[in-house]
PDB file of C-alpha atoms in Angstrom:
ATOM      1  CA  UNK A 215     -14.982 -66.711 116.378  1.00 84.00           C
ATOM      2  CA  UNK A 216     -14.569 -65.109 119.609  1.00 90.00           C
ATOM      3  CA  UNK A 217     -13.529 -61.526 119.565  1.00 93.00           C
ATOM      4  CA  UNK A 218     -12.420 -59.688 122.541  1.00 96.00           C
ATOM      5  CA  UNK A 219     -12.783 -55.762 122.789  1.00 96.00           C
ATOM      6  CA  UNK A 220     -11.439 -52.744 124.728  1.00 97.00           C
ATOM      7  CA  UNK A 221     -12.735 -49.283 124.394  1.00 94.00           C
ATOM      8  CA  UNK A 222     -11.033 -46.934 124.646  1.00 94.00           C
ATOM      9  CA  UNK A 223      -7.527 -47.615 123.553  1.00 94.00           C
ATOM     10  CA  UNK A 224      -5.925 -44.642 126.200  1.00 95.00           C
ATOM     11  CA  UNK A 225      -7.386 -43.021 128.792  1.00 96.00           C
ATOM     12  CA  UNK A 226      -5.675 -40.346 131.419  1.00 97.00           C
ATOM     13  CA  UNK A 227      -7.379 -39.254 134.626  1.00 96.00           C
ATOM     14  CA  UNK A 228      -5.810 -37.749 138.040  1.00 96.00           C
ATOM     15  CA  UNK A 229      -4.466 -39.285 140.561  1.00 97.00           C
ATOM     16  CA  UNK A 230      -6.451 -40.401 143.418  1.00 97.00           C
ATOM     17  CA  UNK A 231      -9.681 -41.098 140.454  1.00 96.00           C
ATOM     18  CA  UNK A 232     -11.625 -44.436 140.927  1.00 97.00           C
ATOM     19  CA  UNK A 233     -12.049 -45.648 137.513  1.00 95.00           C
ATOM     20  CA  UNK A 234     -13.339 -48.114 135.505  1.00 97.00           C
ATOM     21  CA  UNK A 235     -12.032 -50.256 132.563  1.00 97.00           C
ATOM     22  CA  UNK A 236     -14.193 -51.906 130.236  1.00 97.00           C
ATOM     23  CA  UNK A 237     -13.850 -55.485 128.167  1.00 98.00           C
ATOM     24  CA  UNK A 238     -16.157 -57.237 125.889  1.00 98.00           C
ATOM     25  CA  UNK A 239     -16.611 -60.427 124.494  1.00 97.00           C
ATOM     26  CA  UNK A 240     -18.924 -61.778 121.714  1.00 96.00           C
ATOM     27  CA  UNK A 241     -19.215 -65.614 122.415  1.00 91.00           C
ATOM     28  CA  UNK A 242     -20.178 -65.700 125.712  1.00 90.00           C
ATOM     29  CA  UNK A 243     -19.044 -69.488 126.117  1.00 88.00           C
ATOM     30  CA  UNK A 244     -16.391 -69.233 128.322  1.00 90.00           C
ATOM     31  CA  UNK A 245     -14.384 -70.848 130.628  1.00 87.00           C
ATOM     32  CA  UNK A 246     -12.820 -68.183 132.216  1.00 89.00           C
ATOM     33  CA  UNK A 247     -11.658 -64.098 132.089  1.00 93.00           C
ATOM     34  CA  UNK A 248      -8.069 -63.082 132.811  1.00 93.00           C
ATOM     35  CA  UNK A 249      -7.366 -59.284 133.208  1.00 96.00           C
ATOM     36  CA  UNK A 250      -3.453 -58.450 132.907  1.00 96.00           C
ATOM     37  CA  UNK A 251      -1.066 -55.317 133.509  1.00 96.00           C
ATOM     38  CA  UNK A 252       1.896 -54.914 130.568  1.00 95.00           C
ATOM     39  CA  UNK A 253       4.202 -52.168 131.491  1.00 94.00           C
ATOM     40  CA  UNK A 254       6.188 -50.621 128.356  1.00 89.00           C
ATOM     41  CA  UNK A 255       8.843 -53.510 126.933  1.00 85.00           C
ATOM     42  CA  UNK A 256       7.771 -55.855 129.699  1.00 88.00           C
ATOM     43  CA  UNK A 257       5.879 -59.164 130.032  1.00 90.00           C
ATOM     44  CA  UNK A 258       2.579 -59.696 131.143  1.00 93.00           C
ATOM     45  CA  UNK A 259       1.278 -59.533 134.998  1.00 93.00           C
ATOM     46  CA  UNK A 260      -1.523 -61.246 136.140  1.00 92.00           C
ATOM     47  CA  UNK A 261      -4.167 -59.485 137.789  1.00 95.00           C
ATOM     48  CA  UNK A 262      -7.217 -60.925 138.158  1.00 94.00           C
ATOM     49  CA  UNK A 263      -8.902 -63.955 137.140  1.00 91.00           C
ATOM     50  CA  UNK A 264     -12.283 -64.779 137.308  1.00 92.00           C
ATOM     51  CA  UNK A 265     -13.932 -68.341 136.431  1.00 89.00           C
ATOM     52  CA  UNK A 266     -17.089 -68.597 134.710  1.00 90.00           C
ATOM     53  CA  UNK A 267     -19.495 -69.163 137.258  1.00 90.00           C
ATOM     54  CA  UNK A 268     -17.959 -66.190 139.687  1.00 93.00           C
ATOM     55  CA  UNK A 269     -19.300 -62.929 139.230  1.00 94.00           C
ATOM     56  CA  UNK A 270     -16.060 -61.177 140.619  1.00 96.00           C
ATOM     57  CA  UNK A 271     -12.988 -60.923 141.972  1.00 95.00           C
ATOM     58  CA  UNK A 272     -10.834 -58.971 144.301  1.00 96.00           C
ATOM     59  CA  UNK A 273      -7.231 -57.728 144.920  1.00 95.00           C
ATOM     60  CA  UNK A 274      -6.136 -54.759 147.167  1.00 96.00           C
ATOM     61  CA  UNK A 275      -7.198 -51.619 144.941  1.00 97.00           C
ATOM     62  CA  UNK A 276      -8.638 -53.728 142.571  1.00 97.00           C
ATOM     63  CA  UNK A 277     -12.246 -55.483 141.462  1.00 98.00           C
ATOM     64  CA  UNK A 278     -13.069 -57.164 137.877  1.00 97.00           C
ATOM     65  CA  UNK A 279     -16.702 -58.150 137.544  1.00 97.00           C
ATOM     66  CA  UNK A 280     -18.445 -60.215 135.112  1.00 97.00           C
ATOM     67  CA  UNK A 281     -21.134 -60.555 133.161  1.00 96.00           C
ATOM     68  CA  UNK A 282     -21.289 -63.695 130.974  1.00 93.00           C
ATOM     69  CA  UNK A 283     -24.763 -63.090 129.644  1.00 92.00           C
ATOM     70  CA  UNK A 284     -24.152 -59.664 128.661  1.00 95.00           C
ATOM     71  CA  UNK A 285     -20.605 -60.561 127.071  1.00 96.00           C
ATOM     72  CA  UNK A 286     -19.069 -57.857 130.020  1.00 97.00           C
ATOM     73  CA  UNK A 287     -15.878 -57.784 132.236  1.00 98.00           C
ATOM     74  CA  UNK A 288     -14.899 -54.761 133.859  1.00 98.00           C
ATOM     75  CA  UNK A 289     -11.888 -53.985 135.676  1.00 98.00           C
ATOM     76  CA  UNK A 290     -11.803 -51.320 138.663  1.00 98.00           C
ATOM     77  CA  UNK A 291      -8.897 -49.282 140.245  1.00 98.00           C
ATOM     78  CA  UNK A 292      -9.814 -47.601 143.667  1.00 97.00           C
ATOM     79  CA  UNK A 293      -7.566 -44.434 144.394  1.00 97.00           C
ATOM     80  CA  UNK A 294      -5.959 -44.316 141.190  1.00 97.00           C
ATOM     81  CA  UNK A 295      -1.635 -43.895 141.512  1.00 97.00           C
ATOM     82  CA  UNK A 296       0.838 -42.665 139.322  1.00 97.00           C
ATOM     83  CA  UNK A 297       1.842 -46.472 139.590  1.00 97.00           C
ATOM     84  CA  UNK A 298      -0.931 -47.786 138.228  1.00 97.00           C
ATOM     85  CA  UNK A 299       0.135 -46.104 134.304  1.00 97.00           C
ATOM     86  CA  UNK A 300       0.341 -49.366 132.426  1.00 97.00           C
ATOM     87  CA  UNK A 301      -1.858 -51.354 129.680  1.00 96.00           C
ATOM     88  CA  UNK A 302      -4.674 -53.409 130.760  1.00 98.00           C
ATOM     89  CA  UNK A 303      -5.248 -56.275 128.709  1.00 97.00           C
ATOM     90  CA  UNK A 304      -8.092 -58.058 128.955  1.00 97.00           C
ATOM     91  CA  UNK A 305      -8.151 -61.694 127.626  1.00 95.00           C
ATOM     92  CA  UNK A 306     -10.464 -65.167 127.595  1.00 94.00           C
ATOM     93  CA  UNK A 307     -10.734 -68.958 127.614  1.00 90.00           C
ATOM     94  CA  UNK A 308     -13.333 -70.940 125.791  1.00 83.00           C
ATOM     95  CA  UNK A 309     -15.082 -73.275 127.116  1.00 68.00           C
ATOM     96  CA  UNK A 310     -14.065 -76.659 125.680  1.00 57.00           C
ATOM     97  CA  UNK A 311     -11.166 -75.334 123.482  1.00 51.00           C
ATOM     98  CA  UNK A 312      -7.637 -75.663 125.138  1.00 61.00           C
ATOM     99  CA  UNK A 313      -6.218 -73.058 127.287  1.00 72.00           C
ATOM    100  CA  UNK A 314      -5.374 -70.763 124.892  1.00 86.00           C
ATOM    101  CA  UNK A 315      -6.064 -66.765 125.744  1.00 91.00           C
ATOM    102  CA  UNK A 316      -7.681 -64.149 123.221  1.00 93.00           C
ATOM    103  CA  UNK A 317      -6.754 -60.957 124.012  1.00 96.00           C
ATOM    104  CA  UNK A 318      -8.209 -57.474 123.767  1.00 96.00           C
ATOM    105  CA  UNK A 319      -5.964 -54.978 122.298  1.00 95.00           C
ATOM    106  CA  UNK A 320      -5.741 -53.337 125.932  1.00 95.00           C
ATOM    107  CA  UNK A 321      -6.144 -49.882 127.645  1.00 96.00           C
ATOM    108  CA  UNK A 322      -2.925 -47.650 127.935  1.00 96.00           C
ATOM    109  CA  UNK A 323      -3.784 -45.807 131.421  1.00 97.00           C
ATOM    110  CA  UNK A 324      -2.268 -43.112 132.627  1.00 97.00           C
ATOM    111  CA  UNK A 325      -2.511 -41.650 135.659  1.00 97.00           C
ATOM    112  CA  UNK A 326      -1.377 -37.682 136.220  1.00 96.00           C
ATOM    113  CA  UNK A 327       0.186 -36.957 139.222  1.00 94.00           C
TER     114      UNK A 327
ATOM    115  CA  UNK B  82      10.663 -70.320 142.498  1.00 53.00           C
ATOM    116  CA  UNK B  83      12.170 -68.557 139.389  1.00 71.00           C
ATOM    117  CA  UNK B  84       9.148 -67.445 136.336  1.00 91.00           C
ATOM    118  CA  UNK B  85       8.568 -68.276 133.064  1.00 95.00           C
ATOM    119  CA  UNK B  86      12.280 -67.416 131.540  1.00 96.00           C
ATOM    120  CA  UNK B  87      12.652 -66.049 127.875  1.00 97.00           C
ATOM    121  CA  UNK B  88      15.929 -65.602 126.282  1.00 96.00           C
ATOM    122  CA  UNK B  89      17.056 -63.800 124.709  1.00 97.00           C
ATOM    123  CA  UNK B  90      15.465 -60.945 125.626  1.00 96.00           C
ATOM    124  CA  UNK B  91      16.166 -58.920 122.666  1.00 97.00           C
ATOM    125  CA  UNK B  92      16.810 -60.300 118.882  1.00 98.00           C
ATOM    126  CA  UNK B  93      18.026 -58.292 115.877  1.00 98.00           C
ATOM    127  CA  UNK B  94      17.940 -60.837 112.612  1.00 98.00           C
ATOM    128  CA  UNK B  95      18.861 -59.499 109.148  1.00 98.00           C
ATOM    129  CA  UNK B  96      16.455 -60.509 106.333  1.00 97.00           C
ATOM    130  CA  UNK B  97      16.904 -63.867 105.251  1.00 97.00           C
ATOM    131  CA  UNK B  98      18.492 -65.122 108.381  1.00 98.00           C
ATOM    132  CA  UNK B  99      16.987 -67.832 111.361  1.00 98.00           C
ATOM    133  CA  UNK B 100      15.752 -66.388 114.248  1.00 98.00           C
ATOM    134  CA  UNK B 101      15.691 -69.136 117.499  1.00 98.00           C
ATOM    135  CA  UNK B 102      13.439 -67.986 120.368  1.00 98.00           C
ATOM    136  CA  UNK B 103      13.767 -70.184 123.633  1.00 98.00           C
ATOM    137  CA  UNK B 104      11.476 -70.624 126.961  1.00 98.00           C
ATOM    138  CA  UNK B 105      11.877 -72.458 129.725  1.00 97.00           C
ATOM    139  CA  UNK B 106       8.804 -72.602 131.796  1.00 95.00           C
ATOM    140  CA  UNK B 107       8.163 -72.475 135.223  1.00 92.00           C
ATOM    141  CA  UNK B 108       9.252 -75.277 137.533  1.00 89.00           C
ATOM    142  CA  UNK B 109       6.545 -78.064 137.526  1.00 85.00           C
ATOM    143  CA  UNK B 110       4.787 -77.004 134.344  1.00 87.00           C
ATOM    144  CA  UNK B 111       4.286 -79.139 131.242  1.00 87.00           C
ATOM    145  CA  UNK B 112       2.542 -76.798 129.004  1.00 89.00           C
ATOM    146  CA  UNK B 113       4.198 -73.820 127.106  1.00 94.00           C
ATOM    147  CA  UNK B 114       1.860 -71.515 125.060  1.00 95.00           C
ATOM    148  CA  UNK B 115       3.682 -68.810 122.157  1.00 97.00           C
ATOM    149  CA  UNK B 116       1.814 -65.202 121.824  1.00 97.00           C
ATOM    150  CA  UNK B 117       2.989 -62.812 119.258  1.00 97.00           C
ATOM    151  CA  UNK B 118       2.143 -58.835 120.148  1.00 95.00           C
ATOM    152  CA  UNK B 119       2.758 -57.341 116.578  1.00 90.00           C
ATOM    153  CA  UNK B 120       3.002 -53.302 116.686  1.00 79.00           C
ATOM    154  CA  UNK B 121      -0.581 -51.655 117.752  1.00 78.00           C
ATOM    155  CA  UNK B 122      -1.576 -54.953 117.989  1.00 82.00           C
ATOM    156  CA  UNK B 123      -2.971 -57.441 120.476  1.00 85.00           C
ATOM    157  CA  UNK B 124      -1.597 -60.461 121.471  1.00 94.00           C
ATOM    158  CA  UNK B 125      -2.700 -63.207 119.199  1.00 95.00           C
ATOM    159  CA  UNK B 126      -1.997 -66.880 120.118  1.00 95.00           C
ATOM    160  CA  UNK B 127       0.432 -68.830 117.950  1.00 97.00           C
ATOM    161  CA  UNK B 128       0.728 -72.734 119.368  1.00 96.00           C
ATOM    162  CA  UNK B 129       0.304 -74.888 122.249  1.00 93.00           C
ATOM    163  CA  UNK B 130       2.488 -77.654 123.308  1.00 94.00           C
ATOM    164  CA  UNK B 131       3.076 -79.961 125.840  1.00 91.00           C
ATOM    165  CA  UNK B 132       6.593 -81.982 126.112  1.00 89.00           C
ATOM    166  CA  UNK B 133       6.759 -83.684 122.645  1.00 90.00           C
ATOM    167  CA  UNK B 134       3.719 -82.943 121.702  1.00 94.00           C
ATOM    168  CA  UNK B 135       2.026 -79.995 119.419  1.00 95.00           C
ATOM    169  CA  UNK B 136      -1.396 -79.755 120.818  1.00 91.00           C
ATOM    170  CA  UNK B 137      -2.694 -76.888 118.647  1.00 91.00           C
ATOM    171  CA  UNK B 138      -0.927 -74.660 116.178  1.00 94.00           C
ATOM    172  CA  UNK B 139      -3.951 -73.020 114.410  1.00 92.00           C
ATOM    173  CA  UNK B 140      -2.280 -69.609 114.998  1.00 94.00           C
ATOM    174  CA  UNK B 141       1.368 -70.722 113.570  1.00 96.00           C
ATOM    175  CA  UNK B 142       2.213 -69.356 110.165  1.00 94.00           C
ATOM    176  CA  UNK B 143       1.949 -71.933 107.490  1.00 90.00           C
ATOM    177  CA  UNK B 144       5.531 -71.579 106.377  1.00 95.00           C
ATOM    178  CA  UNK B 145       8.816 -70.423 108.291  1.00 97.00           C
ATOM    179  CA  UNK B 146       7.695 -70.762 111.538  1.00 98.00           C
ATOM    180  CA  UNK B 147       7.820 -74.053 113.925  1.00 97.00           C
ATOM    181  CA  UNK B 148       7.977 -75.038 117.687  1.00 98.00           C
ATOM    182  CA  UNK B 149       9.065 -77.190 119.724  1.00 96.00           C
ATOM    183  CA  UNK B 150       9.226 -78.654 123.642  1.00 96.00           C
ATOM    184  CA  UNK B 151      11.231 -81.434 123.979  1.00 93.00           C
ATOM    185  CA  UNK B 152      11.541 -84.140 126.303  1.00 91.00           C
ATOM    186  CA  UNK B 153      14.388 -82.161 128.181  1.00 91.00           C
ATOM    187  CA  UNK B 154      15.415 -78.392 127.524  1.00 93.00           C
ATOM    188  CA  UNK B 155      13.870 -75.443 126.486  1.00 96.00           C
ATOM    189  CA  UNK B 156      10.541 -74.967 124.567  1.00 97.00           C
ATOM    190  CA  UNK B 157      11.857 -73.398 120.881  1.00 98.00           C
ATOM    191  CA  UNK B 158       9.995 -71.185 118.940  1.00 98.00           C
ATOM    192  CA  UNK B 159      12.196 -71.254 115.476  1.00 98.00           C
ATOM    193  CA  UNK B 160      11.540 -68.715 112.569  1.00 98.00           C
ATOM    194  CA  UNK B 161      13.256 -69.587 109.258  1.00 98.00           C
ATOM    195  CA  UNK B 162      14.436 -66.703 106.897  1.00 98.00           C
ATOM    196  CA  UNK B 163      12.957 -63.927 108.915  1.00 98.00           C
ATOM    197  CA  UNK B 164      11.465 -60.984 107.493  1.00 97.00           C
ATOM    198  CA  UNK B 165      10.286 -57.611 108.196  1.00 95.00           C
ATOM    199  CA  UNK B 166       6.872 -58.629 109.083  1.00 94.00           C
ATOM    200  CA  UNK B 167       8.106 -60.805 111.457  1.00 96.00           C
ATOM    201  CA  UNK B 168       9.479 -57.821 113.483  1.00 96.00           C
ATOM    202  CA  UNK B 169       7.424 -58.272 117.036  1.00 96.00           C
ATOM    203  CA  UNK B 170       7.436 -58.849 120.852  1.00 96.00           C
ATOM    204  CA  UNK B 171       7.071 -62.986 121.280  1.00 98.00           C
ATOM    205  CA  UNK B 172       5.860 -64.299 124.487  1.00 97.00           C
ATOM    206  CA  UNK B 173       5.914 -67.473 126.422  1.00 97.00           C
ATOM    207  CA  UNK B 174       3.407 -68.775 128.924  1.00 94.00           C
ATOM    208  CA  UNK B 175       3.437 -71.548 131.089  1.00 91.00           C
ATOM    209  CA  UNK B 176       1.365 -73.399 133.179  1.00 86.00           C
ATOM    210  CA  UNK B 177       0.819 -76.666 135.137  1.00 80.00           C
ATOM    211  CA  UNK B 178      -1.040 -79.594 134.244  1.00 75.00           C
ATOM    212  CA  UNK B 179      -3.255 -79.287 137.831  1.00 64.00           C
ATOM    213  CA  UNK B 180      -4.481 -75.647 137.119  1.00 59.00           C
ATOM    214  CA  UNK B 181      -4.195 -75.624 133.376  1.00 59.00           C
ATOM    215  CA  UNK B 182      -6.138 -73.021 132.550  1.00 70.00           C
ATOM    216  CA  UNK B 183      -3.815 -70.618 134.616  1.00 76.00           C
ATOM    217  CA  UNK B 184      -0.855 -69.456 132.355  1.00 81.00           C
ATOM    218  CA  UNK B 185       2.244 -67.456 133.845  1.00 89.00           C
ATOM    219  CA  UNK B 186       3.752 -65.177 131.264  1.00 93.00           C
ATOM    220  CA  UNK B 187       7.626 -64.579 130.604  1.00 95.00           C
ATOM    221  CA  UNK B 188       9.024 -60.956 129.785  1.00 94.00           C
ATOM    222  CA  UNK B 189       9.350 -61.574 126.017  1.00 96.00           C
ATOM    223  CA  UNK B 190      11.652 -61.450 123.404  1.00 97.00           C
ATOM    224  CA  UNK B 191      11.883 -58.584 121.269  1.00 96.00           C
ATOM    225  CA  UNK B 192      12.622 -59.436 117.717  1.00 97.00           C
ATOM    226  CA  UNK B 193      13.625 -56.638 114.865  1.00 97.00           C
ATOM    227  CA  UNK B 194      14.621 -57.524 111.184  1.00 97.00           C
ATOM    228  CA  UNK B 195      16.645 -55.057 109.783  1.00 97.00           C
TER     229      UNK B 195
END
């Protein structure tokens, strides 16, 4: 049973930090990583997505890696921003199962001004 | 090109009553996926469908709970006499049948049983 994990739950740093956000996975089968912002009482935004057989991915102030044989994603923020408080959530796809996501429990960042 | 839409957005349900959660998914897409986020929780899959048809439902509660995506309309999540546990954030996701393993998620609806 794949299990998805996301440690630590919070984390605060000051603005203008790099940082890094970390997600792990114990069946390393997968078809593909998705990492996600969820702002308080809101959906889900898509952030990144990364297919098995990429080793990462990029988007303005933001890189997610992987590392299939290690059972590793990681999710960098450049320049940190007040804007960027949120939870990450950090969720998979199986390889051969259908499209369905399992999700970490997610990282509640928050970034001081 | 409007987003997944969820309505409503916000559900209070006493014990006892039916609570009916609806999605309509993006334009062009022909599979609708239910997550539940219970409190301090992560988001745990409930059931994919595709119009008329239940592909998997190995997260659905055996009893109370079912879902639906018909032909036309709205994809219906439907939870009979509701209960405090069932008190959660439910999301819809959507994607289309040329990039499914791309979903697009909805804002939610927020159900409390009082």
């Amino acid at each position: 049973k794949q299990e998805v994990t996301q440690i630590p739950a919070a984390l605060s740093v000051p603005e203008g930090e790099n940082l890094v956000l970390n997600c792990s996975f114990t069946d390393s089968a997968i078809y593909n990583l998705q990492w996600f912002r969820q702002d308080p009482g809101k959906g889900l935004t898509s952030l990144l997505l990364i297919q098995s057989s990429q080793r990462e991915q990029t988007s303005g102030r933001l890189n997610a890696s992987l590392d299939k044989s290690s059972g590793r994603s990681t999710l960098y923020i450049a320049a940190s921003q007040p804007g960027d408080s949120a939870t990450y959530l950090c969720a998979v796809r199986i390889t051969g199962a259908n499209s369905k996501l399992t999700f970490g429990k997610g990282i509640t960042l928050s970034v001081r001004p | 090109n409007a987003g997944v839409m969820q309505n409503p957005r916000h559900l209070v349900r006493r014990r006892g009553q039916e609570a009916r959660l609806r999605c309509s998914p993006m334009k062009g897409h022909s599979h609708v996926y239910w997550y539940r986020q219970l409190p301090e929780e992560g988001l745990k899959f409930m059931v994919y469908l595709q119009k008329e048809n239940i592909i998997d439902e190995s997260g659905m509660p055996k009893e109370r709970f079912s879902a639906e995506f018909p032909k036309e309309g709205p994809s219906i999540l439907r939870i009979q006499q509701v209960v405090r546990g069932d008190s959660a954030a439910y999301f819809c996701a959507s994607s289309p049948p040329a990039r499914w393993t791309e979903a697009f998620f909805g804002q939610g609806t927020r159900l409390t049983v009082v």
